[in-house]
GROMACS .gro file of C-alpha atoms in nm:
model
  235
    1UNK     CA    1   6.329  -6.144   6.986
    2UNK     CA    2   6.051  -6.069   6.740
    3UNK     CA    3   6.093  -5.788   6.494
    4UNK     CA    4   5.861  -5.497   6.576
    5UNK     CA    5   5.924  -5.285   6.266
    6UNK     CA    6   6.117  -5.278   5.938
    7UNK     CA    7   6.302  -4.961   5.838
    8UNK     CA    8   6.398  -4.960   5.472
    9UNK     CA    9   6.576  -4.726   5.231
   10UNK     CA   10   6.432  -4.669   4.882
   11UNK     CA   11   6.694  -4.602   4.612
   12UNK     CA   12   6.931  -4.893   4.559
   13UNK     CA   13   6.753  -5.096   4.826
   14UNK     CA   14   6.392  -5.159   4.725
   15UNK     CA   15   6.473  -5.021   4.380
   16UNK     CA   16   6.739  -5.132   4.133
   17UNK     CA   17   7.021  -4.924   3.984
   18UNK     CA   18   6.772  -4.768   3.739
   19UNK     CA   19   6.542  -4.670   4.029
   20UNK     CA   20   6.280  -4.923   3.927
   21UNK     CA   21   6.104  -5.076   4.226
   22UNK     CA   22   6.144  -5.451   4.269
   23UNK     CA   23   5.819  -5.648   4.288
   24UNK     CA   24   5.972  -5.901   4.526
   25UNK     CA   25   6.038  -5.625   4.779
   26UNK     CA   26   5.682  -5.494   4.759
   27UNK     CA   27   5.540  -5.842   4.807
   28UNK     CA   28   5.762  -5.912   5.108
   29UNK     CA   29   5.689  -5.576   5.272
   30UNK     CA   30   5.316  -5.634   5.229
   31UNK     CA   31   5.349  -5.978   5.385
   32UNK     CA   32   5.522  -5.819   5.682
   33UNK     CA   33   5.248  -5.558   5.713
   34UNK     CA   34   4.985  -5.835   5.700
   35UNK     CA   35   5.175  -6.005   5.983
   36UNK     CA   36   5.150  -5.689   6.193
   37UNK     CA   37   5.504  -5.562   6.131
   38UNK     CA   38   5.495  -5.199   6.013
   39UNK     CA   39   5.740  -5.065   5.755
   40UNK     CA   40   5.906  -4.727   5.798
   41UNK     CA   41   6.046  -4.566   5.483
   42UNK     CA   42   6.387  -4.408   5.557
   43UNK     CA   43   6.525  -4.214   5.260
   44UNK     CA   44   6.721  -3.920   5.130
   45UNK     CA   45   6.434  -3.837   4.898
   46UNK     CA   46   6.189  -3.550   4.944
   47UNK     CA   47   5.888  -3.614   5.164
   48UNK     CA   48   5.625  -3.617   4.885
   49UNK     CA   49   5.820  -3.883   4.693
   50UNK     CA   50   5.864  -4.088   5.011
   51UNK     CA   51   5.496  -4.055   5.098
   52UNK     CA   52   5.391  -4.169   4.751
   53UNK     CA   53   5.616  -4.476   4.787
   54UNK     CA   54   5.476  -4.546   5.132
   55UNK     CA   55   5.116  -4.536   5.009
   56UNK     CA   56   5.176  -4.737   4.692
   57UNK     CA   57   5.367  -5.010   4.875
   58UNK     CA   58   5.127  -5.015   5.167
   59UNK     CA   59   5.360  -4.916   5.451
   60UNK     CA   60   5.207  -4.807   5.780
   61UNK     CA   61   5.500  -4.708   6.003
   62UNK     CA   62   5.559  -4.355   5.878
   63UNK     CA   63   5.864  -4.212   5.707
   64UNK     CA   64   6.195  -4.036   5.751
   65UNK     CA   65   6.292  -3.821   5.451
   66UNK     CA   66   6.580  -3.591   5.351
   67UNK     CA   67   6.832  -3.804   5.542
   68UNK     CA   68   6.660  -3.736   5.873
   69UNK     CA   69   6.561  -3.376   5.815
   70UNK     CA   70   6.191  -3.459   5.784
   71UNK     CA   71   5.955  -3.700   5.964
   72UNK     CA   72   5.592  -3.779   5.885
   73UNK     CA   73   5.335  -4.030   6.008
   74UNK     CA   74   4.966  -4.014   5.937
   75UNK     CA   75   4.762  -3.955   6.250
   76UNK     CA   76   5.048  -3.786   6.435
   77UNK     CA   77   5.150  -3.421   6.473
   78UNK     CA   78   4.806  -3.319   6.339
   79UNK     CA   79   4.902  -3.489   6.010
   80UNK     CA   80   5.168  -3.223   5.950
   81UNK     CA   81   5.519  -3.284   5.818
   82UNK     CA   82   5.779  -3.229   6.091
   83UNK     CA   83   6.108  -3.065   6.007
   84UNK     CA   84   6.366  -3.193   6.254
   85UNK     CA   85   6.614  -2.910   6.208
   86UNK     CA   86   6.618  -2.550   6.090
   87UNK     CA   87   6.769  -2.491   5.747
   88UNK     CA   88   6.997  -2.204   5.852
   89UNK     CA   89   7.337  -2.370   5.803
   90UNK     CA   90   7.231  -2.545   5.481
   91UNK     CA   91   7.087  -2.224   5.334
   92UNK     CA   92   7.412  -2.042   5.414
   93UNK     CA   93   7.609  -2.324   5.250
   94UNK     CA   94   7.385  -2.309   4.945
   95UNK     CA   95   7.448  -1.935   4.907
   96UNK     CA   96   7.821  -1.993   4.953
   97UNK     CA   97   7.822  -2.258   4.682
   98UNK     CA   98   7.626  -2.039   4.442
   99UNK     CA   99   7.901  -1.780   4.475
  100UNK     CA  100   8.185  -2.031   4.446
  101UNK     CA  101   8.046  -2.251   4.169
  102UNK     CA  102   7.873  -1.987   3.958
  103UNK     CA  103   7.689  -2.144   3.664
  104UNK     CA  104   7.795  -2.492   3.778
  105UNK     CA  105   7.556  -2.463   4.072
  106UNK     CA  106   7.241  -2.455   3.858
  107UNK     CA  107   7.388  -2.705   3.614
  108UNK     CA  108   7.444  -2.974   3.877
  109UNK     CA  109   7.186  -2.891   4.148
  110UNK     CA  110   6.898  -3.138   4.179
  111UNK     CA  111   6.571  -3.036   4.018
  112UNK     CA  112   6.384  -3.126   4.337
  113UNK     CA  113   6.570  -2.881   4.562
  114UNK     CA  114   6.266  -2.651   4.546
  115UNK     CA  115   6.077  -2.915   4.746
  116UNK     CA  116   6.350  -2.986   5.001
  117UNK     CA  117   6.290  -2.846   5.347
  118UNK     CA  118   6.624  -2.916   5.517
  119UNK     CA  119   6.899  -3.003   5.267
  120UNK     CA  120   7.054  -2.918   4.928
  121UNK     CA  121   7.127  -3.191   4.675
  122UNK     CA  122   7.350  -3.220   4.369
  123UNK     CA  123   7.349  -3.478   4.094
  124UNK     CA  124   7.665  -3.687   4.077
  125UNK     CA  125   7.757  -3.505   3.757
  126UNK     CA  126   7.975  -3.290   3.982
  127UNK     CA  127   8.256  -3.461   4.176
  128UNK     CA  128   8.217  -3.471   4.554
  129UNK     CA  129   8.571  -3.334   4.581
  130UNK     CA  130   8.467  -3.020   4.393
  131UNK     CA  131   8.188  -2.952   4.641
  132UNK     CA  132   8.420  -3.018   4.934
  133UNK     CA  133   8.682  -2.783   4.787
  134UNK     CA  134   8.422  -2.508   4.734
  135UNK     CA  135   8.313  -2.542   5.097
  136UNK     CA  136   8.663  -2.536   5.249
  137UNK     CA  137   8.634  -2.172   5.355
  138UNK     CA  138   8.266  -2.191   5.454
  139UNK     CA  139   8.220  -2.042   5.800
  140UNK     CA  140   7.998  -2.323   5.932
  141UNK     CA  141   8.161  -2.620   5.760
  142UNK     CA  142   8.175  -2.814   6.087
  143UNK     CA  143   7.794  -2.804   6.100
  144UNK     CA  144   7.752  -2.986   5.767
  145UNK     CA  145   7.762  -3.343   5.641
  146UNK     CA  146   7.790  -3.452   5.277
  147UNK     CA  147   7.628  -3.787   5.204
  148UNK     CA  148   7.664  -3.993   4.890
  149UNK     CA  149   7.336  -4.182   4.843
  150UNK     CA  150   7.469  -4.360   4.536
  151UNK     CA  151   7.242  -4.147   4.319
  152UNK     CA  152   7.315  -3.794   4.446
  153UNK     CA  153   7.526  -3.585   4.685
  154UNK     CA  154   7.332  -3.447   4.982
  155UNK     CA  155   7.447  -3.150   5.190
  156UNK     CA  156   7.279  -3.184   5.528
  157UNK     CA  157   7.287  -3.046   5.879
  158UNK     CA  158   7.494  -3.259   6.120
  159UNK     CA  159   7.238  -3.217   6.396
  160UNK     CA  160   7.016  -3.481   6.235
  161UNK     CA  161   7.054  -3.795   6.028
  162UNK     CA  162   6.853  -4.101   5.930
  163UNK     CA  163   6.935  -4.265   6.261
  164UNK     CA  164   6.836  -3.983   6.496
  165UNK     CA  165   6.504  -3.930   6.321
  166UNK     CA  166   6.424  -4.302   6.298
  167UNK     CA  167   6.482  -4.329   6.673
  168UNK     CA  168   6.257  -4.029   6.733
  169UNK     CA  169   5.977  -4.183   6.527
  170UNK     CA  170   6.012  -4.528   6.684
  171UNK     CA  171   6.029  -4.405   7.042
  172UNK     CA  172   5.718  -4.194   6.987
  173UNK     CA  173   5.539  -4.509   6.874
  174UNK     CA  174   5.668  -4.734   7.150
  175UNK     CA  175   5.896  -4.940   6.925
  176UNK     CA  176   6.215  -5.080   7.077
  177UNK     CA  177   6.507  -5.001   6.847
  178UNK     CA  178   6.670  -5.334   6.934
  179UNK     CA  179   6.372  -5.501   6.766
  180UNK     CA  180   6.388  -5.298   6.445
  181UNK     CA  181   6.534  -5.441   6.123
  182UNK     CA  182   6.698  -5.175   5.905
  183UNK     CA  183   6.784  -5.245   5.543
  184UNK     CA  184   7.005  -5.024   5.325
  185UNK     CA  185   7.269  -5.005   5.054
  186UNK     CA  186   7.478  -4.687   5.074
  187UNK     CA  187   7.676  -4.444   5.286
  188UNK     CA  188   7.376  -4.244   5.401
  189UNK     CA  189   7.219  -4.561   5.544
  190UNK     CA  190   7.499  -4.621   5.794
  191UNK     CA  191   7.349  -4.386   6.055
  192UNK     CA  192   7.020  -4.566   6.082
  193UNK     CA  193   7.163  -4.918   6.063
  194UNK     CA  194   7.383  -4.839   6.362
  195UNK     CA  195   7.074  -4.749   6.568
  196UNK     CA  196   6.891  -5.081   6.537
  197UNK     CA  197   6.924  -5.440   6.648
  198UNK     CA  198   6.903  -5.601   6.303
  199UNK     CA  199   7.143  -5.439   6.055
  200UNK     CA  200   7.090  -5.563   5.699
  201UNK     CA  201   7.291  -5.475   5.387
  202UNK     CA  202   7.153  -5.581   5.049
  203UNK     CA  203   7.396  -5.763   4.822
  204UNK     CA  204   7.480  -5.451   4.620
  205UNK     CA  205   7.558  -5.242   4.931
  206UNK     CA  206   7.876  -5.041   4.986
  207UNK     CA  207   8.154  -5.242   5.149
  208UNK     CA  208   8.154  -5.013   5.454
  209UNK     CA  209   7.785  -5.078   5.511
  210UNK     CA  210   7.843  -5.451   5.484
  211UNK     CA  211   8.116  -5.425   5.749
  212UNK     CA  212   7.878  -5.283   6.010
  213UNK     CA  213   7.586  -5.511   5.919
  214UNK     CA  214   7.481  -5.819   6.112
  215UNK     CA  215   7.368  -5.981   5.786
  216UNK     CA  216   7.454  -5.922   5.421
  217UNK     CA  217   7.203  -6.051   5.169
  218UNK     CA  218   7.305  -6.286   4.892
  219UNK     CA  219   7.059  -6.113   4.661
  220UNK     CA  220   7.077  -5.760   4.521
  221UNK     CA  221   6.839  -5.465   4.560
  222UNK     CA  222   6.476  -5.554   4.631
  223UNK     CA  223   6.543  -5.926   4.605
  224UNK     CA  224   6.778  -5.878   4.900
  225UNK     CA  225   6.504  -5.697   5.092
  226UNK     CA  226   6.269  -5.989   5.028
  227UNK     CA  227   6.541  -6.234   5.137
  228UNK     CA  228   6.595  -6.051   5.468
  229UNK     CA  229   6.226  -6.018   5.545
  230UNK     CA  230   6.161  -6.388   5.478
  231UNK     CA  231   6.465  -6.487   5.684
  232UNK     CA  232   6.419  -6.268   5.991
  233UNK     CA  233   6.066  -6.123   6.002
  234UNK     CA  234   5.841  -6.395   5.865
  235UNK     CA  235   5.978  -6.703   6.040
   0.00000   0.00000   0.00000
């Protein structure tokens, strides 16, 4: 069956390990767009960063940001950003961590948390185990998920993820998930790869992501994205 849309992660997928975007990925995504296959950006980044990437690359399918917490597509929802979940549990967790971690909270918290609508993020300068330990006695721990994006640690609400929000966006636009190709590299990409028909891991992807993928690229980062698009979308 023909691919109807491409859903692609940003960091570690279309960018390299220094977060520099790969030209080969941009060129391949633009070829797909020219062939009538829209690209959907699916990322743990904040919505303004994701939107800038979408515009600069030339993607037309919309975006999922904050690991599923936020959805946006021009021309829909009166051009307003949609938050897919209330921030109540995450805000409570943030306050709990401020009390438990003290000065460490501000030292390791991401500088872009002020822009995040649904999650709280920490740089990987703090061990995941330390965050998990600090949250052990949190009242609503069972409502949270901690994702390692490879670049940061994201504390999110379990009610949404990249997969649920990608499905929401695709169904609203009449796109069959079985005909979507999803491309990712890390733990927080597993949810949206599981939702689609074409599951692609770039060559540098986590082993667990490779295990659930239908195809693992020989090439790394954006070169892997270009490889997958040429192989499956532009035949």
